[in-house]
Amino acid sequence: MSAAPAIVARVNRLRASLEEHNYNYYVLDRPEIPDAEYDRMFRELQDIEREYPRLVTPASPTQRVGAAPASGFAQVTHRTPMLSLNNAFEDDEVFAFDRRVCEALGRAAVDYAAEPKFDGLAVSLTYERGVLVTGATRGDGASGEDVTANLRTVHAIPLRLRTQEAPEVIDVRGEVVMTKANFERLNARQREQGERLFANPRNAAAGSLRQLDPRITATRGLSFFAYGIGGTTGHPLATHAELMDWLAELGFSVTHERQVVQGVDGMLDYFRRMTEKRARLPFDIDGVVYKVNELAAHNTLGFVSRAPRFAIAHKFAAEEALTVVEDIAVQVGRTGALTPVACLKPVFVGGVTVTHATLHNEDEVVRKDIRIGDTVVVRRAGDVIPEVVRSLPELRPAHAHSFALPQHCPVCGSDVRKLEDEAIARCVAGLYCPAQRKQALRHFASRHALDIEGLGDKTVELLVERELVRTPADLYQLKAADLAQLEGLAEKSAGNLVAAIEKSKHTTFERFIYALGIRNVGEATARDLARYFGSMERLQAADVEALQEVPDVGPVVAQSIAGFFGEPHNRDVIAQLTAAGVRFAEAAAGRPRATSAVYGKTFVLTGALPHLTRDEAQQRLRDRGAKVTGSVSKKTDFVVAGADPGSKHDKARELGITILDEAGLLKLLEGGGT
Ligand code: 5U1
């Protein structure tokens, strides 16, 4: 049924009225009518739209909540990247910022637009011909998540801009925040319902915006403050202050705390006033932002990586609090590193309750003289991880005691070693320790190690979590039926993976050494070790002195290798691998002879060769005692260039280095014995 003109006119009037009152209430914070009157008009509009569905438009005030729950969020590419800000923590850094700006602009003094830095979530809102079409999170700055349905429920975000002259398209940038009062109310409700509490208003805002059901977001009372645009406005604006006024005219909340200030004195004065006012503001802020006020200067100043040179965030000092170290636990990371972690009496600092803080390594515990039982200063700034700043020995109780790292891994019981000139102690059972399993398996299967095609990160995770595999040797016991049970592995890929594992049994000695994941042993060292020792038996028997006979192996690497083979758990896994049928041609690892034409020369490979793969070319060169490096320098002897060689080729020409094609390389390789 089509609506009579009087109905259409009524709908338009109701919408205009509701938009106006929504704006007065949520943006200006100045309601002009009682809530009951607003609700009456809203219901009248809903009734008419129900009767005449064709009159419904996406920008109608009834359409804020309406979208069905989503199963996930799509990615949106920002038309203009969303920048991040460089931070200043000290006055000096603000002085340096002003100096850089004045120098670049050739001015003695500059005006800055100063505003609070909201502690919320940055979003980008795209309006086409004045109507909100997309709202996205910042993501990595280049693309974010499409949270349009959720952002539409935020009343301070206009569904339609308050102007007759809306730009064809505009991206408005700003921050979604939750007031401290709404945060308290939300947590009280969560507590009553036995739900998880949010640590601070920012986490609550983020959690609310990432709800799959927009109806939940709608109940969270989120706010939005605009602070800029992506790209240009197409509107004659000379300053950031004018841009903020214009955004306010378009219907956005813009902070009342904004102010134009002169030079460093003005910025620092503003910072001190906001520091003092911070606790009384309805929102959390974590600092202030200064932007060069003149917009034309933004183009002159440009960007460094993803941060503008025309703006800086001046962050408030980190909050500190006192608490007690109840214990020091030890975590074993995926590379075997042992990290002492302070277990703290829970303390609220910087917006969260802190119960643990990393102490990084044993030296740090000694340097800061932190003992179990000590009262310590804990610091946390914004989203930075909490840290123990220092202990207070004057408050030390008699029962306080020092901490020492265990000599055996708390996860697997193997030896713990600290290499010379390294601060980190590690569990040496890289092939065996459960904490290091996933990492060890990923590395073992990687392309330059045993190159097991199809054994990706996800499969490794599943194999370890289901306890189908504990060490690399267990891989060789897997059956296609075991693998086919894993999510994402169809019968065919399970069969392919078993075949790939089988194929990996035939490898080279250097790949096998590299695959063991010995700390400090990369591909080049693995190759040198394979050449020098020629057999696993000789390599395992070598002590630190013997290992240092190998070219380029110093004391640290030698200790690392000796420590690895000294650990019985690792030797067991190697024996199991051999028993499972893993074979490498040990005898073939003869030492290259100095008679090869490429022996001792340094090569750089660039571009695609017609017949040899990059790996094959590298292998042949290295087998004959050549060195292959990644970049061209005066030390390079030859550059081998294939198709589309790029800048390395140009550099070789500049430096007068001999450039070979594949045929030239092959000739040179044939030119001497190996
Ligand atoms: N208040 C405010 N926050 N904030 C964050 N202004 C502001 N501007 C930003 C960011 C990331 O960026 C523009 C300077 C590009």
XYZ file of C-alpha atoms and ligand atoms in Angstrom:
689
model
C 0.000 0.000 0.000
C 1.469 3.387 -0.892
C 1.238 6.072 1.765
C -0.771 9.259 1.384
C 1.261 12.503 1.170
C 0.036 13.452 4.650
C 1.523 10.240 6.072
C 4.838 10.853 4.305
C 4.887 14.390 5.676
C 4.140 13.115 9.179
C 6.942 10.541 8.936
C 9.382 13.242 7.828
C 8.334 15.544 10.665
C 8.625 12.765 13.259
C 12.075 11.814 11.979
C 13.311 15.399 11.973
C 11.989 15.876 15.522
C 13.436 12.622 16.810
C 16.828 13.372 15.207
C 16.819 16.819 16.803
C 15.945 15.496 20.254
C 18.428 12.635 19.940
C 21.092 15.256 19.145
C 20.050 17.483 22.060
C 20.101 14.551 24.449
C 23.167 12.550 23.388
C 25.446 15.122 21.765
C 24.621 18.413 23.473
C 23.605 16.770 26.733
C 20.685 19.280 26.838
C 17.366 17.428 26.576
C 14.475 19.705 25.666
C 11.528 17.333 26.065
C 10.630 14.686 28.657
C 11.700 11.121 27.855
C 8.031 10.070 27.729
C 7.337 12.518 24.894
C 10.356 11.221 22.936
C 9.146 7.632 23.442
C 5.649 8.565 22.262
C 6.953 10.044 18.990
C 9.274 7.064 18.515
C 6.414 4.581 18.889
C 4.226 6.599 16.498
C 6.982 6.452 13.868
C 7.446 2.708 14.467
C 3.684 2.140 14.029
C 3.559 4.036 10.737
C 6.672 2.264 9.427
C 5.161 -1.095 10.362
C 2.065 -0.223 8.360
C 4.038 1.273 5.443
C 7.324 -0.716 5.302
C 8.289 1.019 2.061
C 8.739 4.246 3.998
C 11.539 2.719 6.120
C 14.997 4.151 5.340
C 18.362 3.084 6.818
C 18.798 6.519 8.418
C 15.423 6.450 10.173
C 15.788 6.823 13.987
C 13.946 3.493 14.349
C 16.757 1.719 12.515
C 19.535 2.013 15.101
C 18.950 -1.475 16.441
C 17.569 -3.952 14.011
C 20.357 -5.925 12.469
C 20.375 -9.642 13.261
C 23.334 -11.118 15.204
C 26.359 -11.649 12.970
C 28.606 -14.714 12.783
C 31.746 -12.594 12.512
C 33.036 -9.276 11.252
C 34.078 -8.641 7.661
C 37.305 -6.741 6.952
C 37.067 -3.181 5.635
C 39.964 -1.437 3.906
C 40.190 2.176 5.061
C 40.104 4.564 2.097
C 42.714 6.657 3.908
C 44.888 4.814 6.453
C 44.067 5.403 10.117
C 47.227 6.846 11.595
C 48.661 6.308 15.011
C 50.327 8.992 17.096
C 53.876 9.178 18.356
C 54.020 9.526 22.126
C 55.777 12.014 24.379
C 56.145 11.175 28.068
C 58.444 13.984 29.175
C 58.379 17.747 28.661
C 61.667 17.429 26.713
C 59.945 15.360 24.081
C 57.288 18.059 23.644
C 60.072 20.655 23.241
C 61.710 18.433 20.616
C 58.378 18.006 18.774
C 57.851 21.795 18.662
C 61.441 22.340 17.497
C 60.997 19.856 14.633
C 57.698 21.464 13.613
C 59.077 25.036 13.726
C 62.187 24.045 11.752
C 60.216 22.192 9.088
C 57.776 25.093 8.693
C 60.485 27.774 8.968
C 58.595 29.579 11.737
C 59.619 30.935 15.112
C 56.378 29.829 16.823
C 53.386 27.674 15.960
C 49.809 27.432 17.260
C 48.563 24.005 18.315
C 45.074 22.580 18.740
C 45.163 20.734 22.074
C 42.564 18.169 23.121
C 42.163 15.245 25.524
C 43.317 11.841 24.351
C 40.330 9.586 24.925
C 41.080 6.134 26.288
C 38.713 4.223 24.041
C 38.625 2.633 20.626
C 39.418 4.485 17.405
C 36.868 4.010 14.633
C 36.236 5.373 11.157
C 32.703 6.291 10.030
C 32.004 6.599 6.308
C 29.109 8.808 5.186
C 27.937 8.796 1.598
C 25.783 11.770 0.625
C 25.307 12.414 4.330
C 24.144 8.919 5.335
C 26.200 6.559 7.527
C 27.132 3.546 5.401
C 30.116 1.921 7.154
C 31.745 1.995 10.560
C 35.007 0.148 11.123
C 37.581 -0.374 13.840
C 41.123 0.877 13.313
C 42.577 -2.641 12.975
C 46.149 -2.386 11.727
C 45.492 1.117 10.360
C 45.138 -0.115 6.763
C 42.035 -2.242 7.357
C 39.762 -2.967 10.299
C 36.596 -4.838 11.206
C 33.203 -3.847 9.897
C 31.227 -2.993 13.052
C 28.612 -0.839 11.311
C 25.605 -2.563 12.901
C 27.069 -1.995 16.366
C 28.084 1.605 15.735
C 24.580 2.419 14.500
C 23.333 1.708 18.041
C 25.546 4.496 19.445
C 23.203 7.483 19.754
C 26.001 10.070 19.591
C 26.807 8.837 16.068
C 24.469 10.540 13.587
C 22.868 8.160 11.106
C 22.512 11.225 8.871
C 24.671 14.368 8.921
C 22.963 17.602 10.008
C 23.622 19.474 6.789
C 22.049 20.056 3.407
C 25.533 20.233 1.828
C 27.010 16.912 2.837
C 30.178 15.921 0.954
C 29.738 13.110 -1.595
C 31.715 10.888 0.768
C 33.555 11.574 4.021
C 35.328 9.456 6.630
C 34.939 10.805 10.155
C 37.488 9.560 12.662
C 37.063 9.464 16.408
C 36.929 7.406 19.546
C 34.186 5.192 20.959
C 34.255 5.479 24.744
C 32.226 4.474 27.780
C 31.612 6.984 30.574
C 32.968 6.063 33.983
C 29.363 6.085 35.256
C 28.130 3.691 32.545
C 31.132 1.468 33.219
C 30.228 1.225 36.925
C 26.588 0.478 36.041
C 27.612 -2.179 33.513
C 29.924 -3.935 35.966
C 27.243 -3.843 38.691
C 24.876 -5.537 36.224
C 27.538 -8.067 35.204
C 28.205 -8.858 38.879
C 24.487 -9.379 39.598
C 24.215 -11.729 36.635
C 27.375 -13.621 37.581
C 29.078 -12.461 34.380
C 32.710 -11.503 33.818
C 33.643 -8.002 35.048
C 35.448 -5.550 32.768
C 38.811 -4.244 33.957
C 38.286 -0.646 32.849
C 36.021 1.519 30.639
C 38.250 1.005 27.573
C 38.005 -2.784 27.779
C 34.257 -2.458 28.356
C 33.899 -0.204 25.279
C 35.991 -2.600 23.182
C 34.048 -5.642 24.378
C 30.748 -3.892 23.699
C 31.741 -2.840 20.206
C 32.863 -6.344 19.293
C 29.562 -7.978 20.242
C 28.155 -10.119 17.473
C 24.655 -9.145 18.562
C 24.074 -5.384 18.105
C 21.186 -5.551 20.605
C 23.767 -6.144 23.337
C 25.909 -3.218 22.143
C 22.777 -1.052 22.285
C 22.397 -1.704 26.029
C 25.961 -0.600 26.840
C 25.463 3.173 26.504
C 28.568 3.863 24.405
C 29.584 7.398 23.438
C 31.565 8.727 20.504
C 33.815 11.759 20.084
C 34.948 12.894 16.641
C 38.492 14.287 16.334
C 39.321 14.294 12.665
C 38.648 13.079 9.174
C 40.336 10.749 6.698
C 41.403 12.557 3.516
C 39.970 15.993 2.777
C 36.589 17.574 3.465
C 35.988 19.398 0.197
C 35.025 22.210 2.542
C 36.926 25.506 3.008
C 38.586 24.977 6.396
C 41.879 26.579 7.403
C 42.524 25.139 10.858
C 41.961 22.034 12.953
C 39.865 24.177 15.316
C 37.573 25.043 12.386
C 37.425 21.359 11.421
C 36.276 20.472 14.939
C 33.607 23.220 14.822
C 32.445 21.892 11.450
C 32.239 18.308 12.795
C 30.106 19.668 15.646
C 27.827 21.347 13.095
C 27.475 18.023 11.259
C 26.030 16.525 14.450
C 29.055 14.923 16.159
C 30.121 15.213 19.781
C 33.439 17.025 19.876
C 35.212 17.595 23.137
C 34.475 20.808 25.054
C 38.013 20.634 26.419
C 39.601 21.561 23.082
C 41.709 24.665 22.974
C 44.154 26.422 20.667
C 47.428 27.118 22.481
C 50.634 28.925 21.562
C 53.956 27.089 21.380
C 55.508 24.798 23.982
C 54.479 26.930 26.937
C 50.856 26.733 25.804
C 51.050 22.948 25.314
C 52.661 22.262 28.685
C 50.258 24.587 30.451
C 47.321 22.754 28.837
C 48.841 19.404 29.861
C 49.081 20.491 33.504
C 45.497 21.751 33.532
C 44.203 18.483 32.028
C 46.295 16.421 34.479
C 44.595 18.277 37.280
C 41.126 17.967 35.690
C 41.440 14.340 34.575
C 39.768 12.704 37.565
C 36.729 15.014 37.275
C 36.053 14.249 33.591
C 33.202 11.815 32.849
C 35.538 9.772 30.578
C 38.935 8.189 31.051
C 41.699 9.975 29.177
C 45.300 8.801 29.019
C 46.942 12.026 27.926
C 46.417 14.938 25.580
C 46.987 15.396 21.852
C 48.617 18.412 20.221
C 48.066 19.028 16.514
C 49.502 21.855 14.443
C 46.408 24.034 14.087
C 46.968 25.173 10.506
C 45.743 22.410 8.168
C 47.940 23.485 5.230
C 50.977 22.801 7.439
C 49.873 19.159 7.838
C 50.714 18.530 4.185
C 54.082 20.262 4.507
C 54.978 18.199 7.558
C 53.745 14.843 6.241
C 54.288 11.504 7.987
C 56.985 9.232 9.353
C 55.965 5.623 8.762
C 52.368 5.587 10.027
C 52.456 8.557 12.386
C 51.877 12.181 11.375
C 54.671 14.704 11.984
C 52.059 17.360 12.731
C 50.688 15.755 15.895
C 51.871 14.072 19.063
C 50.215 12.426 22.072
C 51.515 13.659 25.422
C 50.800 10.765 27.783
C 50.136 11.035 31.491
C 52.752 9.485 33.741
C 52.227 5.815 34.451
C 50.349 5.083 37.648
C 52.260 3.463 40.464
C 51.084 1.484 43.476
C 52.607 -0.507 46.319
C 52.031 -4.214 46.771
C 53.738 -7.346 48.088
C 55.616 -10.061 46.169
C 53.967 -13.229 47.491
C 56.069 -15.565 45.372
C 58.300 -15.676 42.298
C 57.198 -18.309 39.801
C 59.180 -19.491 36.783
C 57.656 -19.750 33.312
C 59.233 -21.699 30.464
C 58.644 -20.060 27.104
C 58.363 -21.760 23.729
C 62.083 -21.298 23.068
C 62.972 -22.750 26.470
C 63.678 -19.378 28.107
C 63.053 -19.376 31.858
C 61.365 -16.184 33.028
C 60.846 -15.289 36.670
C 57.376 -13.854 37.250
C 56.394 -11.960 40.402
C 53.140 -13.238 41.938
C 51.713 -10.123 43.546
C 49.109 -9.412 46.160
C 46.363 -8.093 43.797
C 46.631 -4.325 43.359
C 44.582 -1.888 41.267
C 46.902 0.255 39.169
C 46.540 2.048 35.834
C 42.955 0.882 35.437
C 43.409 -2.861 36.029
C 43.972 -5.296 38.874
C 47.523 -6.567 38.588
C 48.376 -9.994 40.025
C 51.518 -10.917 38.039
C 54.424 -9.009 36.549
C 57.347 -10.336 34.567
C 60.780 -9.885 36.130
C 62.423 -10.666 32.746
C 65.475 -12.608 33.968
C 67.532 -13.512 37.012
C 69.946 -10.570 36.613
C 67.027 -8.158 36.745
C 65.793 -9.706 40.015
C 69.269 -9.268 41.491
C 69.712 -5.749 40.088
C 66.387 -4.604 41.546
C 67.026 -6.627 44.716
C 63.540 -8.110 44.717
C 62.919 -10.781 47.342
C 59.900 -12.932 48.085
C 57.961 -11.081 50.801
C 59.161 -7.628 49.685
C 56.933 -4.605 49.289
C 57.445 -3.303 45.743
C 56.406 -0.403 43.510
C 54.324 -1.613 40.557
C 53.776 0.630 37.559
C 51.324 0.403 34.716
C 50.725 2.922 31.931
C 47.803 2.733 29.511
C 47.915 -0.569 27.695
C 51.548 -1.249 28.602
C 52.218 -4.444 30.573
C 52.731 -3.918 34.300
C 56.255 -3.819 35.694
C 57.893 -4.045 39.088
C 59.893 -0.819 39.337
C 61.805 -1.366 42.586
C 61.631 -2.985 45.974
C 61.447 -1.063 49.253
C 64.151 -2.688 51.439
C 63.147 -0.435 54.336
C 59.825 -2.330 54.513
C 61.415 -5.787 54.132
C 60.050 -8.334 56.665
C 62.382 -10.766 58.434
C 60.966 -13.737 56.525
C 61.753 -12.225 53.088
C 64.062 -14.444 51.063
C 66.056 -14.276 47.860
C 65.084 -15.975 44.648
C 67.268 -18.260 42.551
C 66.386 -19.795 39.219
C 66.007 -23.581 39.403
C 68.834 -25.684 37.957
C 66.307 -27.989 36.331
C 63.458 -27.041 34.034
C 60.223 -26.775 36.061
C 58.332 -28.277 33.127
C 60.470 -31.272 32.079
C 63.226 -31.573 34.685
C 66.056 -31.254 32.136
C 69.156 -29.123 32.731
C 68.936 -25.340 32.695
C 71.928 -23.467 31.220
C 72.854 -19.843 30.864
C 75.270 -19.178 28.032
C 78.216 -16.848 28.500
C 77.176 -13.192 27.965
C 73.448 -14.075 27.775
C 71.049 -12.903 30.490
C 68.492 -15.600 29.769
C 68.682 -19.103 31.206
C 67.135 -21.846 29.103
C 65.970 -25.418 29.350
C 68.303 -27.332 27.027
C 65.811 -30.094 26.156
C 64.573 -28.368 23.019
C 63.427 -31.630 21.419
C 61.736 -33.010 24.492
C 60.403 -30.270 26.788
C 56.579 -29.941 26.607
C 56.838 -26.132 26.834
C 58.911 -26.124 23.655
C 57.065 -28.839 21.755
C 55.100 -26.785 19.294
C 58.048 -24.570 18.454
C 60.360 -27.595 18.049
C 57.925 -29.374 15.725
C 57.227 -26.279 13.621
C 60.937 -25.769 13.155
C 61.648 -29.455 12.476
C 59.061 -29.518 9.664
C 59.982 -26.119 8.165
C 61.122 -25.732 4.577
C 64.856 -25.451 5.211
C 64.769 -28.195 7.849
C 63.064 -31.526 7.031
C 60.621 -29.741 4.715
C 57.454 -31.681 5.590
C 54.862 -30.231 3.259
C 51.401 -29.879 4.778
C 52.587 -29.864 8.407
C 51.540 -26.281 9.106
C 51.193 -24.413 12.400
C 47.536 -25.378 12.830
C 48.214 -29.101 12.391
C 51.175 -28.937 14.788
C 48.918 -27.288 17.385
C 46.282 -29.989 17.029
C 48.815 -32.835 17.087
C 50.371 -31.527 20.304
C 47.080 -30.651 21.977
C 45.611 -34.085 21.212
C 48.862 -35.604 22.499
C 49.383 -37.489 19.248
C 52.899 -36.103 19.003
C 55.335 -35.207 21.773
C 58.666 -35.101 19.946
C 59.636 -34.983 16.251
C 60.280 -38.743 16.432
C 56.556 -39.326 17.128
C 55.739 -37.857 13.698
C 57.082 -41.024 12.095
C 54.610 -43.193 14.001
C 51.534 -41.297 12.724
C 48.996 -43.142 10.601
C 46.633 -41.513 8.100
C 43.720 -42.572 10.339
C 45.189 -40.577 13.309
C 45.512 -37.493 11.144
C 42.119 -37.788 9.486
C 40.493 -37.208 12.914
C 41.955 -33.703 13.082
C 39.711 -30.807 12.145
C 40.518 -29.352 8.766
C 42.412 -32.431 7.546
C 40.405 -34.380 5.014
C 41.288 -38.005 4.309
C 43.222 -37.018 1.219
C 45.357 -34.407 2.970
C 45.956 -36.839 5.842
C 47.276 -39.329 3.299
C 49.405 -36.614 1.659
C 50.841 -35.606 5.009
C 51.805 -39.182 5.887
C 53.513 -39.410 2.487
C 55.329 -36.096 3.112
C 56.502 -37.315 6.525
C 57.738 -40.537 4.912
C 59.570 -38.583 2.211
C 61.295 -36.431 4.836
C 63.128 -39.522 6.099
C 65.603 -39.036 3.262
C 67.416 -35.854 4.042
C 70.900 -34.372 4.290
C 73.074 -34.198 7.375
C 73.074 -30.396 7.400
C 69.285 -30.210 7.175
C 69.012 -32.730 9.987
C 71.326 -30.684 12.239
C 69.408 -27.516 11.428
C 66.088 -29.304 12.116
C 67.146 -30.112 15.685
C 66.576 -26.446 16.556
C 69.776 -26.025 18.569
C 69.955 -22.481 19.867
C 72.329 -20.294 17.794
C 72.618 -22.924 15.063
C 71.163 -21.512 11.872
C 71.465 -22.993 8.404
C 75.007 -21.747 7.825
C 76.349 -23.178 11.095
C 74.489 -26.449 10.489
C 76.220 -26.670 7.101
C 79.635 -25.957 8.615
C 79.087 -28.546 11.346
C 77.940 -31.180 8.837
C 81.003 -30.557 6.683
C 83.419 -30.512 9.540
C 82.243 -33.535 11.505
C 80.753 -35.611 8.696
C 78.801 -37.870 11.087
C 76.303 -37.536 13.919
C 78.464 -39.713 16.102
C 81.457 -37.365 15.768
C 79.310 -34.253 16.193
C 77.686 -35.568 19.385
C 81.063 -36.507 20.821
C 82.642 -33.084 20.201
C 83.363 -30.977 23.274
C 83.333 -27.167 23.456
C 86.994 -26.954 22.337
C 86.533 -29.298 19.392
C 83.415 -27.419 18.303
C 85.346 -24.159 18.201
C 87.653 -25.638 15.564
C 84.770 -25.231 13.111
C 85.068 -21.958 11.157
C 82.741 -19.241 12.567
C 81.851 -21.260 15.703
C 82.732 -19.225 18.787
C 82.421 -20.057 22.491
C 78.719 -19.147 22.794
C 77.625 -21.295 19.840
C 79.932 -24.112 20.970
C 78.429 -24.092 24.472
C 74.970 -24.115 23.008
C 75.729 -27.165 20.821
C 77.530 -29.051 23.572
C 74.690 -28.281 26.005
C 72.136 -29.605 23.540
C 73.902 -32.897 22.866
C 74.840 -33.222 26.526
C 71.160 -33.509 27.433
C 70.182 -37.222 27.427
C 66.549 -36.410 26.498
C 67.717 -34.812 23.246
C 70.030 -37.755 22.435
C 67.106 -40.139 23.030
C 64.969 -38.260 20.513
C 67.810 -38.361 17.943
C 68.143 -42.110 18.482
C 64.379 -42.513 18.055
C 64.513 -40.531 14.821
C 67.215 -42.812 13.465
C 65.283 -45.876 14.635
C 62.202 -44.530 12.834
C 64.200 -44.551 9.591
C 65.377 -40.959 9.201
C 68.542 -41.171 7.084
C 71.066 -38.670 5.866
C 74.100 -39.251 3.733
C 76.779 -38.578 6.299
C 79.724 -39.594 4.148
C 78.653 -37.245 1.335
C 79.384 -34.345 3.618
C 82.976 -34.104 2.454
C 84.794 -30.835 2.804
C 84.888 -28.638 -0.309
C 88.237 -28.413 -1.934
C 90.006 -25.171 -2.522
C 90.377 -26.123 -6.179
C 86.773 -25.171 -6.998
C 86.608 -21.915 -8.989
C 83.947 -20.594 -6.610
C 85.695 -21.687 -3.396
C 85.863 -18.809 -0.879
C 84.035 -16.376 -3.186
C 80.966 -14.400 -2.120
C 77.865 -14.585 -4.323
C 74.540 -12.735 -4.346
C 71.592 -14.251 -6.233
C 68.884 -12.019 -7.665
C 65.903 -12.594 -9.970
C 64.512 -15.914 -11.203
C 66.958 -18.243 -12.988
C 65.625 -20.211 -15.978
C 66.412 -23.728 -14.686
C 67.828 -23.714 -11.169
C 65.710 -22.729 -8.183
C 67.247 -20.242 -5.771
C 67.734 -23.053 -3.223
C 69.447 -25.314 -5.763
C 71.829 -22.593 -6.921
C 72.675 -21.750 -3.303
C 73.227 -25.403 -2.453
C 75.595 -25.989 -5.384
C 77.615 -22.894 -4.550
C 77.855 -23.748 -0.878
C 78.781 -27.359 -1.592
C 81.804 -25.962 -3.412
C 82.797 -23.690 -0.567
C 81.252 -20.404 -1.792
C 79.436 -17.999 0.497
C 75.958 -16.791 -0.554
C 74.750 -13.549 1.009
C 71.604 -11.457 0.720
C 72.911 -8.021 -0.210
C 75.462 -6.576 -2.584
C 78.488 -4.857 -1.071
C 82.127 -4.259 -1.917
C 82.815 -7.730 -0.512
C 80.619 -9.397 -3.163
C 82.615 -11.218 -5.866
C 79.770 -12.238 -8.208
C 76.120 -11.369 -8.673
C 74.054 -14.032 -10.437
C 71.116 -12.304 -12.100
C 67.995 -13.978 -13.470
C 64.787 -12.427 -14.804
C 63.587 -9.152 -13.172
C 66.708 -8.795 -11.056
C 65.838 -5.496 -9.289
C 68.073 -3.165 -7.328
C 70.796 -5.701 -6.456
C 71.672 -5.853 -10.151
C 71.885 -2.037 -10.333
C 74.082 -1.925 -7.248
C 76.408 -4.596 -8.677
C 76.832 -2.496 -11.814
C 77.517 0.601 -9.766
C 80.231 -1.225 -7.809
C 81.669 -2.861 -10.932
C 80.987 -6.416 -9.687
C 80.968 -9.265 -12.232
C 77.402 -10.189 -13.146
C 76.693 -13.742 -14.296
C 73.626 -15.320 -15.857
C 72.697 -18.937 -15.114
C 74.907 -20.297 -17.915
C 77.851 -18.290 -16.547
C 77.228 -19.657 -13.080
C 77.057 -23.268 -14.295
C 80.287 -22.807 -16.232
C 81.990 -21.447 -13.161
C 80.632 -24.293 -11.028
C 82.029 -26.797 -13.523
C 85.304 -24.924 -13.663
C 86.937 -26.723 -10.743
C 86.655 -29.943 -8.740
C 84.697 -30.183 -5.504
N 41.929 13.554 20.528
C 42.551 12.865 19.576
N 42.876 11.589 19.679
N 43.473 11.262 18.517
C 43.986 10.075 18.107
N 42.934 13.354 18.375
C 43.515 12.357 17.708
N 44.053 12.333 16.480
C 44.568 11.166 16.036
C 44.538 10.014 16.838
C 45.122 8.731 16.352
O 45.143 11.056 14.794
C 45.207 12.194 13.933
C 46.213 13.199 14.338
C 45.589 11.660 12.589
